[in-house]
Tab-separated table of C-alpha atoms and ligand atoms in Angstrom:
chain	number	residue	atom	x	y	z
F	36	UNK	CA	-13.792	-30.653	28.560
F	37	UNK	CA	-12.910	-33.397	31.016
F	38	UNK	CA	-15.691	-34.126	33.454
F	39	UNK	CA	-14.512	-33.269	36.967
F	40	UNK	CA	-16.526	-36.289	38.203
F	41	UNK	CA	-14.254	-38.568	36.131
F	42	UNK	CA	-11.140	-37.065	37.717
F	43	UNK	CA	-12.702	-37.540	41.148
F	44	UNK	CA	-13.375	-41.194	40.371
F	45	UNK	CA	-9.691	-41.617	39.480
F	46	UNK	CA	-8.661	-39.974	42.749
F	47	UNK	CA	-11.047	-42.245	44.689
F	48	UNK	CA	-9.280	-45.258	43.219
F	49	UNK	CA	-5.810	-43.936	44.098
F	50	UNK	CA	-3.792	-45.417	46.944
F	51	UNK	CA	-3.459	-42.110	48.755
F	52	UNK	CA	-0.667	-43.435	50.969
F	53	UNK	CA	1.460	-43.759	47.804
F	54	UNK	CA	0.767	-40.472	46.033
F	55	UNK	CA	3.359	-39.365	43.476
F	56	UNK	CA	4.115	-35.957	41.995
F	57	UNK	CA	4.724	-35.966	38.245
F	58	UNK	CA	5.725	-33.340	35.720
F	59	UNK	CA	7.488	-32.885	32.380
F	60	UNK	CA	11.289	-32.849	32.685
F	61	UNK	CA	11.993	-29.167	32.047
F	62	UNK	CA	11.163	-25.601	33.216
F	63	UNK	CA	10.804	-25.937	37.032
F	64	UNK	CA	10.898	-29.729	37.341
F	65	UNK	CA	13.887	-29.848	39.718
F	66	UNK	CA	12.111	-27.365	42.002
F	67	UNK	CA	8.913	-29.471	41.930
F	68	UNK	CA	10.669	-32.841	42.404
F	69	UNK	CA	12.984	-31.671	45.176
F	70	UNK	CA	10.005	-30.221	47.054
F	71	UNK	CA	8.041	-33.454	46.658
F	72	UNK	CA	10.966	-35.582	47.886
F	73	UNK	CA	11.426	-33.323	50.906
F	74	UNK	CA	7.759	-33.809	51.768
F	75	UNK	CA	8.110	-37.580	51.411
F	76	UNK	CA	6.179	-37.987	48.148
F	77	UNK	CA	7.314	-40.182	45.242
F	78	UNK	CA	8.310	-38.473	41.982
F	79	UNK	CA	7.716	-39.410	38.350
F	80	UNK	CA	9.400	-37.513	35.522
F	81	UNK	CA	8.424	-37.577	31.835
F	82	UNK	CA	11.629	-36.695	30.137
F	83	UNK	CA	13.446	-36.520	26.806
F	84	UNK	CA	16.554	-38.699	26.515
F	85	UNK	CA	18.860	-35.718	26.028
F	86	UNK	CA	17.740	-34.107	29.308
F	87	UNK	CA	17.989	-37.218	31.508
F	88	UNK	CA	21.467	-36.106	32.672
F	89	UNK	CA	19.776	-33.547	34.979
F	90	UNK	CA	18.148	-36.330	36.983
F	91	UNK	CA	21.348	-38.372	37.160
F	92	UNK	CA	23.232	-35.381	38.567
F	93	UNK	CA	20.368	-34.359	40.870
F	94	UNK	CA	18.762	-37.579	42.113
F	95	UNK	CA	15.261	-36.265	42.830
F	96	UNK	CA	13.313	-38.600	40.537
F	97	UNK	CA	12.044	-42.069	41.514
F	98	UNK	CA	10.653	-43.030	38.115
F	99	UNK	CA	11.964	-41.667	34.841
F	100	UNK	CA	9.753	-42.163	31.778
F	101	UNK	CA	11.623	-41.373	28.576
F	102	UNK	CA	9.578	-39.986	25.663
F	103	UNK	CA	10.558	-38.697	22.213
F	104	UNK	CA	8.141	-35.809	22.462
F	105	UNK	CA	6.138	-34.240	25.295
F	106	UNK	CA	2.920	-34.698	23.284
F	107	UNK	CA	3.203	-38.404	24.196
F	108	UNK	CA	1.565	-37.290	27.441
F	109	UNK	CA	-1.673	-37.494	25.451
F	110	UNK	CA	-1.254	-41.257	24.846
F	111	UNK	CA	-3.813	-43.289	26.724
F	112	UNK	CA	-1.251	-46.009	27.562
F	113	UNK	CA	1.066	-43.478	29.203
F	114	UNK	CA	-1.819	-41.888	31.080
F	115	UNK	CA	-2.869	-45.324	32.346
F	116	UNK	CA	0.662	-45.900	33.606
F	117	UNK	CA	0.619	-42.526	35.385
F	118	UNK	CA	-2.720	-43.313	37.030
F	119	UNK	CA	-1.365	-46.682	38.200
F	120	UNK	CA	1.467	-44.735	39.879
F	121	UNK	CA	-1.107	-42.563	41.765
F	122	UNK	CA	0.206	-39.504	40.015
F	123	UNK	CA	-0.782	-35.889	40.459
F	124	UNK	CA	0.480	-33.795	37.562
F	125	UNK	CA	1.992	-30.382	38.249
F	126	UNK	CA	1.591	-28.135	35.189
F	127	UNK	CA	4.373	-25.693	34.275
F	128	UNK	CA	5.301	-23.526	31.279
F	129	UNK	CA	6.228	-26.478	29.072
F	130	UNK	CA	2.693	-27.891	29.312
F	131	UNK	CA	1.156	-24.900	27.529
F	132	UNK	CA	4.187	-24.562	25.230
F	133	UNK	CA	3.898	-28.141	23.904
F	134	UNK	CA	0.194	-28.921	24.338
F	135	UNK	CA	-2.830	-26.865	23.333
F	136	UNK	CA	-5.401	-25.681	25.867
F	137	UNK	CA	-7.884	-27.996	24.157
F	138	UNK	CA	-5.598	-30.985	24.659
F	139	UNK	CA	-4.927	-30.023	28.274
F	140	UNK	CA	-8.585	-29.646	29.111
F	141	UNK	CA	-10.034	-32.533	27.112
F	142	UNK	CA	-7.408	-35.246	26.580
F	143	UNK	CA	-5.467	-35.350	29.817
F	144	UNK	CA	-7.311	-37.792	32.055
F	145	UNK	CA	-4.844	-37.641	34.916
F	146	UNK	CA	-5.447	-35.583	38.081
F	147	UNK	CA	-3.660	-32.265	37.785
F	148	UNK	CA	-3.045	-29.652	40.479
F	149	UNK	CA	-4.826	-26.442	39.562
F	150	UNK	CA	-7.989	-25.192	37.969
F	151	UNK	CA	-8.195	-26.268	34.296
F	152	UNK	CA	-11.083	-23.850	33.684
F	153	UNK	CA	-8.738	-20.934	34.341
F	154	UNK	CA	-6.478	-22.039	31.476
F	155	UNK	CA	-8.968	-20.549	29.023
F	156	UNK	CA	-8.752	-17.210	30.824
F	157	UNK	CA	-4.994	-17.370	30.917
F	158	UNK	CA	-4.064	-18.311	27.345
F	159	UNK	CA	-6.213	-15.717	25.619
F	160	UNK	CA	-4.644	-12.246	25.967
F	161	UNK	CA	-8.009	-10.460	25.809
F	162	UNK	CA	-9.686	-12.530	28.519
F	163	UNK	CA	-6.530	-12.352	30.602
F	164	UNK	CA	-6.649	-8.551	30.461
F	165	UNK	CA	-10.339	-8.600	31.352
F	166	UNK	CA	-9.574	-10.744	34.414
F	167	UNK	CA	-6.730	-8.491	35.625
F	168	UNK	CA	-8.695	-5.338	34.881
F	169	UNK	CA	-11.759	-6.575	36.773
F	170	UNK	CA	-9.483	-7.409	39.700
F	171	UNK	CA	-8.651	-3.687	39.862
F	172	UNK	CA	-5.044	-3.967	38.674
F	173	UNK	CA	-3.357	-1.279	36.601
F	174	UNK	CA	-2.633	-2.456	33.031
F	175	UNK	CA	-0.642	-0.959	30.141
F	176	UNK	CA	-2.862	0.476	27.367
F	177	UNK	CA	-3.475	-1.768	24.339
F	178	UNK	CA	-3.948	-0.891	20.652
F	179	UNK	CA	-6.216	-2.874	18.340
F	180	UNK	CA	-4.440	-1.727	15.151
F	181	UNK	CA	-0.845	-0.653	14.425
F	182	UNK	CA	-2.369	2.478	12.838
F	183	UNK	CA	-3.514	3.626	16.310
F	184	UNK	CA	-0.030	3.585	17.864
F	185	UNK	CA	0.648	6.936	19.571
F	186	UNK	CA	3.291	6.010	22.145
F	187	UNK	CA	6.102	3.496	22.564
F	188	UNK	CA	4.575	0.009	22.230
F	189	UNK	CA	5.805	-3.538	22.589
F	190	UNK	CA	4.611	-5.881	19.837
F	191	UNK	CA	3.963	-9.361	21.212
F	192	UNK	CA	3.479	-12.452	19.102
F	193	UNK	CA	0.707	-14.942	19.867
F	194	UNK	CA	1.954	-17.867	21.923
F	195	UNK	CA	5.577	-16.672	21.767
F	196	UNK	CA	7.912	-18.704	23.937
F	197	UNK	CA	9.904	-16.519	26.337
F	198	UNK	CA	9.287	-13.282	24.497
F	199	UNK	CA	11.012	-14.493	21.306
F	200	UNK	CA	10.322	-12.197	18.361
F	201	UNK	CA	8.921	-9.249	20.386
F	202	UNK	CA	9.866	-5.795	19.141
F	203	UNK	CA	9.273	-2.124	19.974
F	204	UNK	CA	7.765	0.649	17.855
F	205	UNK	CA	6.938	4.295	18.461
F	206	UNK	CA	4.503	4.982	15.574
F	207	UNK	CA	2.501	3.178	12.886
F	208	UNK	CA	5.253	3.899	10.333
F	209	UNK	CA	7.922	2.649	12.712
F	210	UNK	CA	5.870	-0.482	13.387
F	211	UNK	CA	5.553	-1.499	9.713
F	212	UNK	CA	9.258	-0.780	9.099
F	213	UNK	CA	10.365	-2.876	12.084
F	214	UNK	CA	7.917	-5.665	11.235
F	215	UNK	CA	9.364	-5.818	7.698
F	216	UNK	CA	12.903	-5.968	9.054
F	217	UNK	CA	11.959	-8.730	11.503
F	218	UNK	CA	10.402	-10.791	8.694
F	219	UNK	CA	13.484	-10.281	6.494
F	220	UNK	CA	15.733	-11.419	9.330
F	221	UNK	CA	13.563	-14.532	9.697
F	222	UNK	CA	12.662	-13.650	13.300
F	223	UNK	CA	8.893	-13.539	12.650
F	224	UNK	CA	6.447	-14.442	9.850
F	225	UNK	CA	3.881	-12.299	7.992
F	226	UNK	CA	1.153	-14.256	9.776
F	227	UNK	CA	2.640	-13.268	13.155
F	228	UNK	CA	2.111	-9.610	12.246
F	229	UNK	CA	-1.596	-10.131	11.630
F	230	UNK	CA	-2.186	-11.550	15.104
F	231	UNK	CA	0.302	-9.358	16.978
F	232	UNK	CA	-0.725	-7.900	20.351
F	233	UNK	CA	0.220	-4.244	20.800
F	234	UNK	CA	0.741	-3.025	24.337
F	235	UNK	CA	1.975	0.311	25.693
F	236	UNK	CA	5.635	-0.135	26.663
F	237	UNK	CA	5.830	0.900	30.311
F	238	UNK	CA	9.188	2.372	31.245
F	239	UNK	CA	10.280	0.969	34.554
F	240	UNK	CA	11.782	-2.137	36.116
F	241	UNK	CA	10.333	-5.631	35.971
F	242	UNK	CA	9.228	-7.423	39.114
F	243	UNK	CA	7.620	-10.880	39.069
F	244	UNK	CA	6.009	-11.796	42.422
F	245	UNK	CA	5.097	-15.479	42.785
F	246	UNK	CA	2.189	-16.455	45.007
F	247	UNK	CA	0.644	-19.650	46.273
F	248	UNK	CA	-3.128	-19.791	46.559
F	249	UNK	CA	-3.972	-22.359	49.214
F	250	UNK	CA	-7.476	-23.758	48.932
F	251	UNK	CA	-6.867	-25.778	52.104
F	252	UNK	CA	-5.890	-22.702	54.184
F	253	UNK	CA	-8.052	-20.185	52.228
F	254	UNK	CA	-5.063	-17.890	51.871
F	255	UNK	CA	-2.786	-16.349	49.249
F	256	UNK	CA	0.889	-16.519	50.223
F	257	UNK	CA	3.687	-14.492	48.656
F	258	UNK	CA	6.594	-16.939	48.252
F	259	UNK	CA	9.261	-15.380	46.026
F	260	UNK	CA	10.100	-12.551	43.657
F	261	UNK	CA	12.360	-12.418	40.641
F	262	UNK	CA	13.212	-10.627	37.443
F	263	UNK	CA	14.304	-12.196	34.191
F	264	UNK	CA	17.631	-12.196	32.405
F	265	UNK	CA	16.663	-11.609	28.791
F	266	UNK	CA	18.760	-11.796	25.681
F	267	UNK	CA	19.379	-9.633	23.748
F	268	UNK	CA	17.691	-6.782	25.621
F	269	UNK	CA	19.837	-7.146	28.773
F	270	UNK	CA	23.026	-6.939	26.700
F	271	UNK	CA	22.209	-3.848	24.666
F	272	UNK	CA	23.360	-1.458	27.400
F	273	UNK	CA	26.925	-2.763	26.906
F	274	UNK	CA	27.019	-1.357	23.378
F	275	UNK	CA	27.547	2.430	23.062
F	276	UNK	CA	24.544	4.277	21.591
F	277	UNK	CA	26.413	5.293	18.410
F	278	UNK	CA	27.179	1.643	17.552
F	279	UNK	CA	23.632	0.626	18.476
F	280	UNK	CA	22.356	3.029	15.829
F	281	UNK	CA	24.910	1.841	13.266
F	282	UNK	CA	23.998	-1.834	13.568
F	283	UNK	CA	20.235	-1.212	13.941
F	284	UNK	CA	19.727	-3.185	17.140
F	285	UNK	CA	16.327	-4.832	17.586
F	286	UNK	CA	15.824	-5.762	21.242
F	287	UNK	CA	14.551	-9.321	21.750
F	288	UNK	CA	13.379	-10.862	25.013
F	289	UNK	CA	14.392	-14.501	25.101
F	290	UNK	CA	14.594	-15.551	28.739
F	291	UNK	CA	17.835	-17.307	29.695
F	292	UNK	CA	17.576	-17.065	33.476
F	293	UNK	CA	16.220	-15.216	36.511
F	294	UNK	CA	17.507	-13.061	39.374
F	295	UNK	CA	15.997	-12.998	42.870
F	296	UNK	CA	14.598	-9.649	44.015
F	297	UNK	CA	13.606	-8.092	47.296
F	298	UNK	CA	11.272	-5.195	46.771
F	299	UNK	CA	11.259	-1.966	48.795
F	300	UNK	CA	9.039	-2.671	51.748
F	301	UNK	CA	6.630	0.198	51.062
F	302	UNK	CA	5.556	-1.608	47.852
F	303	UNK	CA	4.935	-4.932	49.551
F	304	UNK	CA	1.378	-4.264	50.829
F	305	UNK	CA	0.230	-3.423	47.283
F	306	UNK	CA	1.954	-6.507	45.850
F	307	UNK	CA	0.109	-8.582	48.461
F	308	UNK	CA	-3.253	-6.915	47.773
F	309	UNK	CA	-2.813	-7.527	44.032
F	310	UNK	CA	-2.335	-11.268	44.589
F	311	UNK	CA	-5.433	-11.421	46.791
F	312	UNK	CA	-7.515	-9.424	44.299
F	313	UNK	CA	-6.573	-11.593	41.322
F	314	UNK	CA	-7.489	-14.775	43.204
F	315	UNK	CA	-10.756	-13.260	44.458
F	316	UNK	CA	-11.775	-12.303	40.910
F	317	UNK	CA	-10.822	-15.785	39.671
F	318	UNK	CA	-13.177	-17.260	42.286
F	319	UNK	CA	-16.017	-15.457	40.484
F	320	UNK	CA	-14.856	-16.136	36.924
F	321	UNK	CA	-13.936	-19.794	37.364
F	322	UNK	CA	-14.673	-21.188	40.846
F	323	UNK	CA	-12.864	-22.107	43.073
F	324	UNK	CA	-10.323	-19.618	41.630
F	325	UNK	CA	-6.602	-20.147	41.449
F	326	UNK	CA	-5.408	-23.407	42.966
F	327	UNK	CA	-1.703	-23.372	43.831
F	328	UNK	CA	1.069	-21.267	42.288
F	329	UNK	CA	0.604	-18.137	40.190
F	330	UNK	CA	2.728	-15.186	39.139
F	331	UNK	CA	2.078	-11.584	38.122
F	332	UNK	CA	4.385	-10.005	35.563
F	333	UNK	CA	4.771	-6.346	36.434
F	334	UNK	CA	6.665	-3.178	35.568
F	335	UNK	CA	7.162	-0.547	38.284
F	336	UNK	CA	7.583	3.047	37.135
F	337	UNK	CA	9.536	5.930	38.718
F	338	UNK	CA	6.358	7.193	40.410
F	339	UNK	CA	6.058	3.704	41.949
F	340	UNK	CA	2.969	2.660	40.022
F	341	UNK	CA	2.760	-1.082	39.489
F	342	UNK	CA	1.570	-2.104	35.988
F	343	UNK	CA	0.667	-5.762	35.428
F	344	UNK	CA	1.099	-6.971	31.861
F	345	UNK	CA	0.542	-10.696	32.281
F	346	UNK	CA	-0.453	-13.480	34.684
F	347	UNK	CA	0.612	-17.119	34.791
F	348	UNK	CA	-1.815	-19.291	36.774
F	349	UNK	CA	0.806	-21.981	37.404
F	350	UNK	CA	4.362	-22.298	38.685
F	351	UNK	CA	6.789	-20.023	36.788
F	352	UNK	CA	10.481	-20.764	36.252
F	353	UNK	CA	11.301	-17.611	38.240
F	354	UNK	CA	10.415	-19.519	41.431
F	355	UNK	CA	13.586	-21.568	40.836
F	356	UNK	CA	15.491	-18.654	42.422
F	357	UNK	CA	13.783	-19.634	45.685
F	358	UNK	CA	14.818	-23.322	45.781
F	359	UNK	CA	15.939	-23.761	49.383
F	360	UNK	CA	14.377	-20.543	50.547
F	361	UNK	CA	13.659	-16.939	49.570
F	362	UNK	CA	13.246	-13.955	51.917
F	363	UNK	CA	9.466	-14.059	51.445
F	364	UNK	CA	9.139	-17.793	52.071
F	365	UNK	CA	11.509	-17.401	55.035
F	366	UNK	CA	9.390	-14.649	56.598
F	367	UNK	CA	6.408	-16.965	56.635
F	368	UNK	CA	7.871	-20.435	57.085
F	369	UNK	CA	11.432	-20.056	58.301
F	370	UNK	CA	14.095	-22.014	56.476
F	371	UNK	CA	13.484	-24.478	53.688
F	372	UNK	CA	10.257	-23.520	51.985
F	373	UNK	CA	9.903	-22.866	48.263
F	374	UNK	CA	7.311	-23.318	45.568
F	375	UNK	CA	8.002	-26.999	44.794
F	376	UNK	CA	7.870	-27.867	48.470
F	377	UNK	CA	4.781	-25.719	49.080
F	378	UNK	CA	2.965	-27.588	46.290
F	379	UNK	CA	3.832	-30.959	47.840
F	380	UNK	CA	2.768	-29.731	51.290
F	381	UNK	CA	-0.631	-28.678	49.931
F	382	UNK	CA	-1.129	-32.080	48.293
F	383	UNK	CA	-0.204	-33.824	51.539
F	384	UNK	CA	-2.498	-31.618	53.633
F	385	UNK	CA	-5.346	-32.046	51.162
F	386	UNK	CA	-4.933	-35.845	51.255
F	387	UNK	CA	-4.807	-35.839	55.056
F	388	UNK	CA	-8.055	-33.842	55.238
F	389	UNK	CA	-9.683	-35.952	52.482
F	390	UNK	CA	-9.866	-32.828	50.299
F	391	UNK	CA	-7.699	-33.904	47.364
F	392	UNK	CA	-10.619	-33.398	44.984
F	393	UNK	CA	-10.620	-29.685	45.950
F	394	UNK	CA	-7.080	-29.001	44.688
F	395	UNK	CA	-7.421	-30.948	41.467
F	396	UNK	CA	-9.309	-30.185	38.298
S	443	AMP	P1	6.196	-11.464	28.262
S	443	AMP	O1	6.433	-12.525	27.225
S	443	AMP	O2	4.846	-10.850	28.170
S	443	AMP	O3	6.516	-12.001	29.626
S	443	AMP	O4	7.259	-10.282	27.982
S	443	AMP	C1	8.638	-10.477	27.818
S	443	AMP	C2	9.422	-9.271	28.306
S	443	AMP	O5	9.026	-8.104	27.589
S	443	AMP	C3	9.181	-8.922	29.753
S	443	AMP	O6	9.935	-9.630	30.666
S	443	AMP	C4	9.515	-7.445	29.782
S	443	AMP	O7	10.908	-7.205	29.864
S	443	AMP	C5	9.029	-6.973	28.448
S	443	AMP	N1	7.665	-6.424	28.511
S	443	AMP	C6	6.530	-7.090	28.219
S	443	AMP	N2	5.457	-6.273	28.270
S	443	AMP	C7	5.917	-5.066	28.617
S	443	AMP	C8	5.289	-3.782	28.811
S	443	AMP	N3	3.972	-3.604	28.641
S	443	AMP	N4	6.082	-2.741	29.148
S	443	AMP	C9	7.416	-2.911	29.298
S	443	AMP	N5	8.063	-4.084	29.105
S	443	AMP	C10	7.333	-5.151	28.773
């Protein structure tokens, strides 16, 4: 684990009048860079050659560092260059997809917005459930063995990117049959089955509220809400049921985009309380709690119960629907506020109040 004192020493050496925001060139990078530019901060992008076109078309990056692989972020020479640019890293989904928690918490000696200690709570499904449960949120039931399945379940693979390889089953027999089919189709491996996470499939609609936990203002702000556009599950409804049965459709959940959502207003107080409760519990589990963006992944049923099945303690790609503004950011800030900009604003305010060390771990 990186010593927080070491990170503070790095921050002390920074020229805080020339702070730069840096992230990997994917996921929500345009959101993050645009927000930083609008707040007057410099931007540094670590990018693969093939993706550089994004930053030519959208000129939001001051310094483009081309790498072959995102794991190059672990190279000491690159980290030294980032420190010399007074960089604050903004973690997003690609960080945990390409680097292990161990690497993120022990080999990344560059100041990073957020609470690295929470990563351990977030990446492990069991500890994540414990956190949400202790915060008083409603969770879908889980099953420790496929033999215990007694309702519709969703089978989730460990560390799956964007829900790839998930499948549904209604009984133990159905589970083993589907798992076999998935292996034969090359969608999952036998090893995946051994570590699969079985969760009650809650019938309802998905809502993903994104919050910003401000350490500087001691407040949790609701900034946007979205749902995902998932292939193939969002296309199955276009096929008549008889043909679905004939071709043996297996729904998969690979995210290809997001839609903005406004929720019925009577649900909003609960959505707000949930965000507060999760942060408050995190303050106990891993002080000072969540720093910056986080998102709850929920399903809302027809009796308007909100079930939370996952948390991301970082910016999610769904906040990209709010670039410019979203109704929830507008209600609080007026025009032109969104997650990338809110992050930059927090960094600026922290620097102004000599509190940068409090938003960085
Ligand atoms: P995840 O990778 O956990 O974000 O899940 C991918 C997708 O699977 C979600 O966006 C939902 O559509 C669906 N999903 C996950 N868990 C559940 C659940 N417990 N009940 C219903 N749908 C779920």
